[in-house]
PDB file of C-alpha atoms and ligand atoms in Angstrom:
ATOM      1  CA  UNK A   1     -39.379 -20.596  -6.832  1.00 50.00           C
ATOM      2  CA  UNK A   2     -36.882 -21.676  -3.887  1.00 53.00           C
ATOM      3  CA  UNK A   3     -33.134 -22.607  -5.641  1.00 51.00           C
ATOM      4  CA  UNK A   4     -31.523 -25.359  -4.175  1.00 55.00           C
ATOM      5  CA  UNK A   5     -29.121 -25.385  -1.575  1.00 56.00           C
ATOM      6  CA  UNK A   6     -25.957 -25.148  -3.715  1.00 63.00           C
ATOM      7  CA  UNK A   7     -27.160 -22.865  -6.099  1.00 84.00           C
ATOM      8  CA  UNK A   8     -27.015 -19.755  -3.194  1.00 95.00           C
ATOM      9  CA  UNK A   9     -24.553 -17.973  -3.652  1.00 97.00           C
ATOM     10  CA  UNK A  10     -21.984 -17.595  -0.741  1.00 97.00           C
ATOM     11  CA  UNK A  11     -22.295 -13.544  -0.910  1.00 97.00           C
ATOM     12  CA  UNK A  12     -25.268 -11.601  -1.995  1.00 97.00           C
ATOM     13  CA  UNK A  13     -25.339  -8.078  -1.908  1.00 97.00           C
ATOM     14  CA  UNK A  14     -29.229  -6.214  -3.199  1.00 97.00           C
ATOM     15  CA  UNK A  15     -29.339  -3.071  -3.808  1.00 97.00           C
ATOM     16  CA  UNK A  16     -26.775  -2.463  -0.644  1.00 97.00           C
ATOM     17  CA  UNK A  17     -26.422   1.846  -0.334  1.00 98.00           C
ATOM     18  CA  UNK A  18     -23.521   3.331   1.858  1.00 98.00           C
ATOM     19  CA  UNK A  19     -23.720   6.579   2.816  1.00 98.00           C
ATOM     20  CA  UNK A  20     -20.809   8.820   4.838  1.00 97.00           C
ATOM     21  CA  UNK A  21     -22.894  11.525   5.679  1.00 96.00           C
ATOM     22  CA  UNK A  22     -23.848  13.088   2.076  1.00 95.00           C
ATOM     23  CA  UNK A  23     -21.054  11.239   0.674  1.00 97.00           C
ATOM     24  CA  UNK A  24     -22.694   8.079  -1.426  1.00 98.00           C
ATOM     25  CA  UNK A  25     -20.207   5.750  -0.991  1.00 98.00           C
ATOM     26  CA  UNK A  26     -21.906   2.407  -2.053  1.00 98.00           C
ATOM     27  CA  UNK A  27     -24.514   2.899  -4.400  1.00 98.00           C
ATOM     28  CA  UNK A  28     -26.799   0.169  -5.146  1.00 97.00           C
ATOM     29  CA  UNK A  29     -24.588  -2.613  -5.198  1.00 98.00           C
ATOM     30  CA  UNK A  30     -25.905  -5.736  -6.424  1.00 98.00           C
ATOM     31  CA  UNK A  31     -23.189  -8.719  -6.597  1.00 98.00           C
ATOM     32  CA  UNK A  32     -23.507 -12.574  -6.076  1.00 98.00           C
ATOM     33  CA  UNK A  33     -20.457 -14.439  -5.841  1.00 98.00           C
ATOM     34  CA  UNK A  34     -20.750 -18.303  -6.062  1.00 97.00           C
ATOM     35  CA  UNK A  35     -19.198 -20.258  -4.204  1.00 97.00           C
ATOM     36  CA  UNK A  36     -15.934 -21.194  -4.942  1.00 97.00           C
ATOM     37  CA  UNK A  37     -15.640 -18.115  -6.701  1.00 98.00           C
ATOM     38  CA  UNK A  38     -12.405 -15.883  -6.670  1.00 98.00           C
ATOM     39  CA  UNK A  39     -13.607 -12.052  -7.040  1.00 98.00           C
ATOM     40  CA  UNK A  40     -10.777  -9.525  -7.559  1.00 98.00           C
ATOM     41  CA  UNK A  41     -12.261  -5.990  -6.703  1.00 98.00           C
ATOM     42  CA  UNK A  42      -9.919  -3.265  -8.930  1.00 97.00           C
ATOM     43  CA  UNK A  43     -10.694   0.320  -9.191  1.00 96.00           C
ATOM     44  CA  UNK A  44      -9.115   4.167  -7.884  1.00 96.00           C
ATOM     45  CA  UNK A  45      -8.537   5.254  -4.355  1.00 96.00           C
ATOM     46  CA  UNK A  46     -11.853   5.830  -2.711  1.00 97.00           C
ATOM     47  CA  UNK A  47     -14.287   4.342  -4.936  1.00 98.00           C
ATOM     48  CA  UNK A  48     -15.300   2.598  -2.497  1.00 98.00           C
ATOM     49  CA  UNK A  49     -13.516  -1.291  -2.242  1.00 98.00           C
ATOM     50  CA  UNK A  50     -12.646  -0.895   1.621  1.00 98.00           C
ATOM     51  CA  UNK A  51     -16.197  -0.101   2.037  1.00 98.00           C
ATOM     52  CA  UNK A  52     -17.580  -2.817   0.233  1.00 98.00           C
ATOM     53  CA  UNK A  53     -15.188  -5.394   1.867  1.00 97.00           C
ATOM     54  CA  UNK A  54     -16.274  -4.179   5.221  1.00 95.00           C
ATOM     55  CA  UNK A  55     -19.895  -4.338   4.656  1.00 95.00           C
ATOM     56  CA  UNK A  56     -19.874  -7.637   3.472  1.00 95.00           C
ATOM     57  CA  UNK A  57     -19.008  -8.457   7.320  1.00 87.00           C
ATOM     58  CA  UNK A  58     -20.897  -5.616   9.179  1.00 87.00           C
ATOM     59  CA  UNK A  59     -17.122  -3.748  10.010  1.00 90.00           C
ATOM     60  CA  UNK A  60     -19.554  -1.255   8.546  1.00 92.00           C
ATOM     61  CA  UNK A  61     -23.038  -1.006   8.632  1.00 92.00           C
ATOM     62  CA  UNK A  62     -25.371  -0.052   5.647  1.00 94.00           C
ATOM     63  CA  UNK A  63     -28.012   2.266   5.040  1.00 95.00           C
ATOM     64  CA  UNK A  64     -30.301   0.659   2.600  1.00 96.00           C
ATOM     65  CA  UNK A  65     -30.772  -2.979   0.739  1.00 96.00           C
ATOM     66  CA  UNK A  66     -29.233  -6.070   1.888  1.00 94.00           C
ATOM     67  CA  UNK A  67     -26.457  -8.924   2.334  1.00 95.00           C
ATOM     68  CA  UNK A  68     -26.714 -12.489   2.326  1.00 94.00           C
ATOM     69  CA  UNK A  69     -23.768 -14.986   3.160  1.00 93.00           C
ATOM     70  CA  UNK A  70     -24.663 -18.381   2.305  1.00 93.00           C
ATOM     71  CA  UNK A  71     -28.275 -17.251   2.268  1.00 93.00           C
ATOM     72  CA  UNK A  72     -28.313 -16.026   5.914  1.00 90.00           C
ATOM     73  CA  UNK A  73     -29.334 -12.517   5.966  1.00 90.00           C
ATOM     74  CA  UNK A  74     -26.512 -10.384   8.480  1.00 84.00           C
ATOM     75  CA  UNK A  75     -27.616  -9.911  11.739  1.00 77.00           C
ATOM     76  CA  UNK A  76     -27.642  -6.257  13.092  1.00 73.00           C
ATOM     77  CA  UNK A  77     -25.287  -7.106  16.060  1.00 74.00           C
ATOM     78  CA  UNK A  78     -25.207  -9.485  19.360  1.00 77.00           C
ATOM     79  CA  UNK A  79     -23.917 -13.224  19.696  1.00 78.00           C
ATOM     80  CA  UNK A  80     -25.704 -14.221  15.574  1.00 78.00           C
ATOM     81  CA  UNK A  81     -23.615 -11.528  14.183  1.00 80.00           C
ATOM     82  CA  UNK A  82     -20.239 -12.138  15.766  1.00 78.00           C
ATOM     83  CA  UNK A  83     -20.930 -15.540  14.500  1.00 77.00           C
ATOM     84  CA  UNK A  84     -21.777 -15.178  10.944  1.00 79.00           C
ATOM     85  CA  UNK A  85     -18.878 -12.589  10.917  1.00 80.00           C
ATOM     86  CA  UNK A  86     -16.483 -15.514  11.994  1.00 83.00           C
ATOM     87  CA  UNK A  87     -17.735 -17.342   8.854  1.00 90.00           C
ATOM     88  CA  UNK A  88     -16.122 -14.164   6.513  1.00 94.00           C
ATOM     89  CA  UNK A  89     -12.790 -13.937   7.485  1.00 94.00           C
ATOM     90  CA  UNK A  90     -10.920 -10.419   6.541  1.00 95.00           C
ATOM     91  CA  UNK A  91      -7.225  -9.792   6.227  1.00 96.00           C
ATOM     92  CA  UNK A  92      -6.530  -6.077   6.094  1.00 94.00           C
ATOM     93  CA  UNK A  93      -3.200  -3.798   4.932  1.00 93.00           C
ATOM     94  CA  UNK A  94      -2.277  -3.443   8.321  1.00 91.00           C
ATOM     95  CA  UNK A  95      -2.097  -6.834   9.574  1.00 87.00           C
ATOM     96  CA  UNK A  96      -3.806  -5.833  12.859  1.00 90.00           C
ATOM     97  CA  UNK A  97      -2.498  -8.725  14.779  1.00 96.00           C
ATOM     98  CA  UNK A  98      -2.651  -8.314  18.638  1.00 96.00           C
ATOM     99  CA  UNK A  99       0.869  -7.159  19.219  1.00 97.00           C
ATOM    100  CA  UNK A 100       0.911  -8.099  22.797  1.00 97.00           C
ATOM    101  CA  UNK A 101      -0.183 -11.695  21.698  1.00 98.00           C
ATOM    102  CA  UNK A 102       2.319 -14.658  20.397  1.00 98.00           C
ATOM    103  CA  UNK A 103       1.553 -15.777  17.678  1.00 98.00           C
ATOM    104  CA  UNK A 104       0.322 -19.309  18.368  1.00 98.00           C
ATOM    105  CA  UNK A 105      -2.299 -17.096  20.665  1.00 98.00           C
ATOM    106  CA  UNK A 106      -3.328 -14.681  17.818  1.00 98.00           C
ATOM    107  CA  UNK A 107      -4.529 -18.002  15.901  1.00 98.00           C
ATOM    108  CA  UNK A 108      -6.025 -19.773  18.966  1.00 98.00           C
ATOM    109  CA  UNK A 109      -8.087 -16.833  20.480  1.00 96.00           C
ATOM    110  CA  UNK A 110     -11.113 -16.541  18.084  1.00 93.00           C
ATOM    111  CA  UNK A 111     -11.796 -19.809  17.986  1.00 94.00           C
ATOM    112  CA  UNK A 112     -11.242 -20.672  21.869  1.00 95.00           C
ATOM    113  CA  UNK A 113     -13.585 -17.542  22.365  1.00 91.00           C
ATOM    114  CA  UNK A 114     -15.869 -18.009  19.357  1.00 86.00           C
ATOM    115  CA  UNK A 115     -16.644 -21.069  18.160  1.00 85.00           C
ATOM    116  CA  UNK A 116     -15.908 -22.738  21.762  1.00 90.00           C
ATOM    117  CA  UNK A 117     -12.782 -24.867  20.734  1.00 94.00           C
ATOM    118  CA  UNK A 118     -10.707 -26.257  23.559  1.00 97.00           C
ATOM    119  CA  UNK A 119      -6.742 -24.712  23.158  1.00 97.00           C
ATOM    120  CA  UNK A 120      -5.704 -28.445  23.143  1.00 97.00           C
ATOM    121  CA  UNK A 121      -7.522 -28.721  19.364  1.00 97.00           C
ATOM    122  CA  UNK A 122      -7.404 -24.494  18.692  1.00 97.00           C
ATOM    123  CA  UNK A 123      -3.437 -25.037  19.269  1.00 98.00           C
ATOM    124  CA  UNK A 124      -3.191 -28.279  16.929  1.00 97.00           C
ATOM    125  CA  UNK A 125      -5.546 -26.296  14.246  1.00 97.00           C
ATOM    126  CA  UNK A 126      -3.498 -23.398  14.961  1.00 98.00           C
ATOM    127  CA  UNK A 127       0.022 -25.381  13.701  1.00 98.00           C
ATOM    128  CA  UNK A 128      -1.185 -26.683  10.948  1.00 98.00           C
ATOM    129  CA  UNK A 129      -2.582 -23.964   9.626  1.00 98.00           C
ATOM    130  CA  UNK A 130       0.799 -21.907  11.067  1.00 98.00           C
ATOM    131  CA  UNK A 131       2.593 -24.589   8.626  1.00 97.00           C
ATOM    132  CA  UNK A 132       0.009 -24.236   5.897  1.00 96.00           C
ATOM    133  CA  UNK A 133       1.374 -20.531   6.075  1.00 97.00           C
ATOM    134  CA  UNK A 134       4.699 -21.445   6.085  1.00 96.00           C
ATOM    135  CA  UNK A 135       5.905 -19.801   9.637  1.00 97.00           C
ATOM    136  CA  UNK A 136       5.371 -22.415  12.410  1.00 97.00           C
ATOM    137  CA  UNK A 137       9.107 -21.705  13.709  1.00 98.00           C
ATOM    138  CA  UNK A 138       7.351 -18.263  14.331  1.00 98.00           C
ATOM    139  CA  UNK A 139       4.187 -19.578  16.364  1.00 98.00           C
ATOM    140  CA  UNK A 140       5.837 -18.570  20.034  1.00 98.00           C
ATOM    141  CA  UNK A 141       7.134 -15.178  19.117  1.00 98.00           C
ATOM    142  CA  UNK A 142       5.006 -11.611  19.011  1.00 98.00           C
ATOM    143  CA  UNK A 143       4.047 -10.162  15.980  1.00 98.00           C
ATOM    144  CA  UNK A 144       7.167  -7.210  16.453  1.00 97.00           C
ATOM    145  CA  UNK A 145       9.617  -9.974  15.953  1.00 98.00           C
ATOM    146  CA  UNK A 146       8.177 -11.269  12.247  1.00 97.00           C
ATOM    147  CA  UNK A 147       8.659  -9.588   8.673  1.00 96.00           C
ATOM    148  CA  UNK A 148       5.746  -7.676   7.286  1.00 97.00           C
ATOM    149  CA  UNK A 149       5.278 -11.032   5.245  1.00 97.00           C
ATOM    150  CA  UNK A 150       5.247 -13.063   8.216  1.00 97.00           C
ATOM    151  CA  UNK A 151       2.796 -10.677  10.002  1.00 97.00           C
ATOM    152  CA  UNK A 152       0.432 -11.319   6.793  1.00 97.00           C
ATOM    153  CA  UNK A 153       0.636 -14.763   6.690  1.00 98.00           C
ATOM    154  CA  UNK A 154      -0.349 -15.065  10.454  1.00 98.00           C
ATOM    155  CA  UNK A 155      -2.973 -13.030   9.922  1.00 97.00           C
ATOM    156  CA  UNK A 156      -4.419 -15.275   6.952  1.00 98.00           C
ATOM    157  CA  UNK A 157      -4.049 -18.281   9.363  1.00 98.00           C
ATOM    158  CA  UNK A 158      -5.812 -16.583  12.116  1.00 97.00           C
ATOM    159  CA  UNK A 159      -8.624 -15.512   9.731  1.00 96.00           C
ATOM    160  CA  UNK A 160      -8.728 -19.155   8.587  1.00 97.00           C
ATOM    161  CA  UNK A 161      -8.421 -20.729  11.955  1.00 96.00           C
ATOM    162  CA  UNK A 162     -12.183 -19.838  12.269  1.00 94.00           C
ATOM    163  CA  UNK A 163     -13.198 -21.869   9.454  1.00 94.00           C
ATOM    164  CA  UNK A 164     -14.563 -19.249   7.288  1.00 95.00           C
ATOM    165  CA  UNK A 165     -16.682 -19.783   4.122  1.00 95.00           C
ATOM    166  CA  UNK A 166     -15.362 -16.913   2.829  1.00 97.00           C
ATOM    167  CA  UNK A 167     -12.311 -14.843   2.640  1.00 98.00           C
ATOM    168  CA  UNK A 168     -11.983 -10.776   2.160  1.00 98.00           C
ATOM    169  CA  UNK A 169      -8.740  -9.521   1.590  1.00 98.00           C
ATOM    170  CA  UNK A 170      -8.420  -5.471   1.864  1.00 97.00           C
ATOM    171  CA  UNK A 171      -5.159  -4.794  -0.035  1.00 97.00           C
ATOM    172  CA  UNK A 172      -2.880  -7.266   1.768  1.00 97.00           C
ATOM    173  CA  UNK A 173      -0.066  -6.720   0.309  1.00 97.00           C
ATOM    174  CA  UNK A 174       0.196  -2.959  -0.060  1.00 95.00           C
ATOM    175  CA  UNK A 175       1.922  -2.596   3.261  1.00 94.00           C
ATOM    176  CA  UNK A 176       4.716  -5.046   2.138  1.00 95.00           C
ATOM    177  CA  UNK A 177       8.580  -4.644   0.704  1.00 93.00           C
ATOM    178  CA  UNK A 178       8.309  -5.892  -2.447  1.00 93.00           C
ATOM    179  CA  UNK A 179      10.224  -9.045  -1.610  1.00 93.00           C
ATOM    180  CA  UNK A 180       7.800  -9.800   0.405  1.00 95.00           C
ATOM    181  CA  UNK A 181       4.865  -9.605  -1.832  1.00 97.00           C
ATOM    182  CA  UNK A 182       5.250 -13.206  -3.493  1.00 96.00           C
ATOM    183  CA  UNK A 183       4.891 -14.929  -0.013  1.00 96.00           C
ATOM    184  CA  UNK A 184       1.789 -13.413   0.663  1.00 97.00           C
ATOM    185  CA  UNK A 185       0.059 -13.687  -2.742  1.00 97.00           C
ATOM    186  CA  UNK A 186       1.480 -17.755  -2.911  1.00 97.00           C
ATOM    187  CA  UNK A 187      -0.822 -18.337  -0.191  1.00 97.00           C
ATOM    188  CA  UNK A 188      -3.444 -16.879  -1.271  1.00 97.00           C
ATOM    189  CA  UNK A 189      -3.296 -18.097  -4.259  1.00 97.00           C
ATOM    190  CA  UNK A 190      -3.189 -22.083  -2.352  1.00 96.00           C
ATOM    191  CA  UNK A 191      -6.491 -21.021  -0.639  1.00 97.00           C
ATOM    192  CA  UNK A 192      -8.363 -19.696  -4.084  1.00 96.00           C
ATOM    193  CA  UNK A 193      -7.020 -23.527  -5.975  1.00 95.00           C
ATOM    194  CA  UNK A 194      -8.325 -24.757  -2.850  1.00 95.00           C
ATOM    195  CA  UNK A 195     -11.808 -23.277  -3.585  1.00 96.00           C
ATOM    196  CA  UNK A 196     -11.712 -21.044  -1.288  1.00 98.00           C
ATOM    197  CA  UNK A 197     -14.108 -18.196  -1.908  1.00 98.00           C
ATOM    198  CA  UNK A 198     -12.413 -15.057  -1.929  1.00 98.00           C
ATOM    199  CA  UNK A 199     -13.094 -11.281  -2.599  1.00 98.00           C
ATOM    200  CA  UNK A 200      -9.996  -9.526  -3.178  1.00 98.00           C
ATOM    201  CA  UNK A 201      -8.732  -6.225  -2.909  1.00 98.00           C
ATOM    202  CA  UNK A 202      -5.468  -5.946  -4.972  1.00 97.00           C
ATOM    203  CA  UNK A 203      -3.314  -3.863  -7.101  1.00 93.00           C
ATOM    204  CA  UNK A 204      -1.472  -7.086  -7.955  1.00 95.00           C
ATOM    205  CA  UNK A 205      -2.242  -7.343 -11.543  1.00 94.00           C
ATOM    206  CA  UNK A 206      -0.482 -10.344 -12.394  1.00 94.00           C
ATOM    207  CA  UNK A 207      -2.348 -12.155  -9.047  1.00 96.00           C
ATOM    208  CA  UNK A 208      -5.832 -10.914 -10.993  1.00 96.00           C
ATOM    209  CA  UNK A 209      -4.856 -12.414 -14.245  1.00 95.00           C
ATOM    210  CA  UNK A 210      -3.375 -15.895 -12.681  1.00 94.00           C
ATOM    211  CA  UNK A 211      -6.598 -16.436  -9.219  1.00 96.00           C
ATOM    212  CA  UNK A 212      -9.509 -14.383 -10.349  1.00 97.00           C
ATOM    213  CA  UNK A 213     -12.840 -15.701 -11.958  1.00 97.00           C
ATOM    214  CA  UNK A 214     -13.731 -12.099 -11.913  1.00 98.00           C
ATOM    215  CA  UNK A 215     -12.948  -8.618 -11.841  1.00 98.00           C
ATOM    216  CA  UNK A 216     -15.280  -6.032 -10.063  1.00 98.00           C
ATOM    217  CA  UNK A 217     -13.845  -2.673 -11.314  1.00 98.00           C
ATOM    218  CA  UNK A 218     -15.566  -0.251  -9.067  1.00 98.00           C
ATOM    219  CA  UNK A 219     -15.688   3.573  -9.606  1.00 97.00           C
ATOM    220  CA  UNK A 220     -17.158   6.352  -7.631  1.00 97.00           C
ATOM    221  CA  UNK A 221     -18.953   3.756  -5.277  1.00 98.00           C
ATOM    222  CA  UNK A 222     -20.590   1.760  -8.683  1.00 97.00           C
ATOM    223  CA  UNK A 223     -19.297  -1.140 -10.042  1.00 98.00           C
ATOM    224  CA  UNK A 224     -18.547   0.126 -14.048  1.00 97.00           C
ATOM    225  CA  UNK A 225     -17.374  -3.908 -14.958  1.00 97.00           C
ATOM    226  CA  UNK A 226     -17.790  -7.074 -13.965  1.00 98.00           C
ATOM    227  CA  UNK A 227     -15.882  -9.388 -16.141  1.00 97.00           C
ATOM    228  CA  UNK A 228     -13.422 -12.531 -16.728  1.00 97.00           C
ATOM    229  CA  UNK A 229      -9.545 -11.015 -16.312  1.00 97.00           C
ATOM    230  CA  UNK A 230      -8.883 -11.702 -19.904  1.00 96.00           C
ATOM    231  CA  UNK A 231     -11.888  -9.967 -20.842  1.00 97.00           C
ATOM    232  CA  UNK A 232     -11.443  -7.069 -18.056  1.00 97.00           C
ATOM    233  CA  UNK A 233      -7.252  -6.769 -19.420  1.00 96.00           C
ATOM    234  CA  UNK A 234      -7.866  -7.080 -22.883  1.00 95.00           C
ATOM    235  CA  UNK A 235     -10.758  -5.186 -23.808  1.00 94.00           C
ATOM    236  CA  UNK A 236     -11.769  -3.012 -20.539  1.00 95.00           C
ATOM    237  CA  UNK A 237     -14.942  -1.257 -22.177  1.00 95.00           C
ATOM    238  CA  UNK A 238     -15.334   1.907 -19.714  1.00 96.00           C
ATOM    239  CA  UNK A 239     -13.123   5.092 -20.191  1.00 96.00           C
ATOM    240  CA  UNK A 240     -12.912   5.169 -16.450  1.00 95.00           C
ATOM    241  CA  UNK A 241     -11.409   0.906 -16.630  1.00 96.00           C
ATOM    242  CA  UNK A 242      -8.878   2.130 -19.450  1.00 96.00           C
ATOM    243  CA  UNK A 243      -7.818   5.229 -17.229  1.00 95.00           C
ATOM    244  CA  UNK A 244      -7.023   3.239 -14.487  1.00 95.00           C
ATOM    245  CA  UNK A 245      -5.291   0.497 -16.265  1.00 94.00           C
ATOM    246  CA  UNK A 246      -3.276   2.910 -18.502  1.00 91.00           C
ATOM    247  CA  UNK A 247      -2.031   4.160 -14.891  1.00 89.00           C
ATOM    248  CA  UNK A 248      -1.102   1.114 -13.389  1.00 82.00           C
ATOM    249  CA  UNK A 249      -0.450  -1.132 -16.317  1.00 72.00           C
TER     250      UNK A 249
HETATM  251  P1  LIG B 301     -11.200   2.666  -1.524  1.00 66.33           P
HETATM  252  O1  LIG B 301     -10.966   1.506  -0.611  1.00 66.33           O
HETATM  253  O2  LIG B 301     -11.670   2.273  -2.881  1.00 66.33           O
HETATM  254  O3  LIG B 301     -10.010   3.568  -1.600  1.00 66.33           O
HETATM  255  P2  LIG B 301     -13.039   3.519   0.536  1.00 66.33           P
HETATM  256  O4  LIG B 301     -14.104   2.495   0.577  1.00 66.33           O
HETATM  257  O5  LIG B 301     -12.012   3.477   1.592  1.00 66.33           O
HETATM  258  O6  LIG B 301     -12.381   3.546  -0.919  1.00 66.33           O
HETATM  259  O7  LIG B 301     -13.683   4.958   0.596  1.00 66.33           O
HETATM  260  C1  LIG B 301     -14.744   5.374  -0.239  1.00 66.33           C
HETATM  261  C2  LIG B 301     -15.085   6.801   0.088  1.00 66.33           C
HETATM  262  O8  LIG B 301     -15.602   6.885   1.403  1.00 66.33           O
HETATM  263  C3  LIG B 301     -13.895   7.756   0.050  1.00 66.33           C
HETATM  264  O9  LIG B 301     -14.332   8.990  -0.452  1.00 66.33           O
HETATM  265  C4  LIG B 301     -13.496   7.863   1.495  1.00 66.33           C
HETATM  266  O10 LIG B 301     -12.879   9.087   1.750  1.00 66.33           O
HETATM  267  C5  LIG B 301     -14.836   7.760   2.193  1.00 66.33           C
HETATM  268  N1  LIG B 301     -14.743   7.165   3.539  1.00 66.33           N
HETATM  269  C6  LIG B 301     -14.241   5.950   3.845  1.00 66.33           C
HETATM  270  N2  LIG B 301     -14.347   5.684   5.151  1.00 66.33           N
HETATM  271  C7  LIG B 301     -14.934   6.769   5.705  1.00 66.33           C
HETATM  272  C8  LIG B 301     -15.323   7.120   7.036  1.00 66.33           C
HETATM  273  N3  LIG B 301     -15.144   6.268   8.061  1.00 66.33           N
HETATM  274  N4  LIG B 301     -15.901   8.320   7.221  1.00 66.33           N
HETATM  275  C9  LIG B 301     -16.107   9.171   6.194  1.00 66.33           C
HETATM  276  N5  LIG B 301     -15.776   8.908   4.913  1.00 66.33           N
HETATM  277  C10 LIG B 301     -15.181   7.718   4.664  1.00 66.33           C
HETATM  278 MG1  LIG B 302      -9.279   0.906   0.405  1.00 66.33          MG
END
């Protein structure tokens, strides 16, 4: 039986194993996330979220099963993967912007280089989605000169400036003074009312209760729940899901 079109779901992950030498760090993972949907991934250091964020883009490769985004299998590598991996936009802790770039040309280069835009219309994108952000008095300045806020928000326009289908978000705010948190979550927030689909790595509690369809809580490389946040806060069922949330709650 072939599903139609809009019932694939924008990630699919079968029986996906990870594997750091002897260390099984992704074990058979199977997750669809609809479209549309906004995923928040919760669990302990080094049960494997990081991992599972950068698989679903190839930042690291698998050892066994497979991953679909919008029912295209990933390539292995070459010109098909970079662009499929410009479809899944990631914002990591670190905001890894090119310090030696403005601003305005941290937005503009991926989609000047990858999906061919002239800088006329990559520069026009590239404001709007700078004001989007809220920084555009920012766009001609390097990324040394801007709060750890304003770092993260150019980095969420310059994942978004290549038109992704979906969003991955590695702990974005961990990395942040507290004041700074709020800035970074609003926006984020805009995109997932937006309909944005979005996997999330957080330990933002209150951002999991107000955006998520969904909690992942992952454990020792295995996802233990998979739940609505009221259902996930309220009545975790695990030992390992009351654990953690008796630690951070
Ligand atoms: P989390 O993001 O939940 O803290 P990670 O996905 O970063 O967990 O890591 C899962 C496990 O894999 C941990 O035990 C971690 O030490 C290990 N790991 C992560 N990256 C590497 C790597 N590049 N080489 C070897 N082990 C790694
Ligand atoms: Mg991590």
């Amino acid at each position: 039986m072939t599903a139609a079109p809009t019932d694939v779901p924008m990630i699919r992950m079968s029986a996906v194993d990870k594997f750091f030498g002897s260390l099984h760090v992704l074990r058979s993972i199977d997750l669809d996330v609809p479209k549309g949907q906004v995923v928040v991934v919760l669990g302990p250091s080094g049960s494997g979220k990081s991992t599972l964020c950068r698989a679903i883009n190839r930042l690291e490769p698998i050892n066994d099963g497979s991953i679909e985004i919008d029912g295209v299998p990933l390539p292995a590598e070459g010109r098909a993967l970079a662009e499929l991996r410009a479809d899944v936009g990631m914002v990591f802790q670190q905001f890894n912007l090119f310090a030696h770039k403005t601003i305005l040309e941290n937005v503009t280069l991926g989609p000047i280089k990858v999906r061919g835009q002239s800088r006329d219309e990559a520069q026009r994108d590239a404001m709007t989605l700078l004001e989007r952000v809220g920084i555009t008095d920012q766009a001609q300045k390097y990324p040394a000169q801007l709060s750890g806020g304003q770092q993260q928000r150019a980095a969420i326009a310059r994942a978004l400036a290549m038109k992704p289908k979906v969003m991955l978000f590695d702990e974005p705010t961990s990395a942040l003074d507290p004041e700074m948190v709020n800035e970074v979550l609003d926006v984020m927030t805009g995109l997932a009312e937006e309909g944005m689909t979005m996997v999330v790595v957080t330990h933002e509690m209150g951002f999991a209760r107000r955006a998520a369809h969904r909690v992942l809580f992952m454990a020792d490389g295995e996802v233990v729940e998979d739940a609505e946040p009221q259902k996930f806060f309220g009545e975790p069922k695990s030992d390992r899901a009351k654990d953690f949330l008796g630690k951070i709650l």
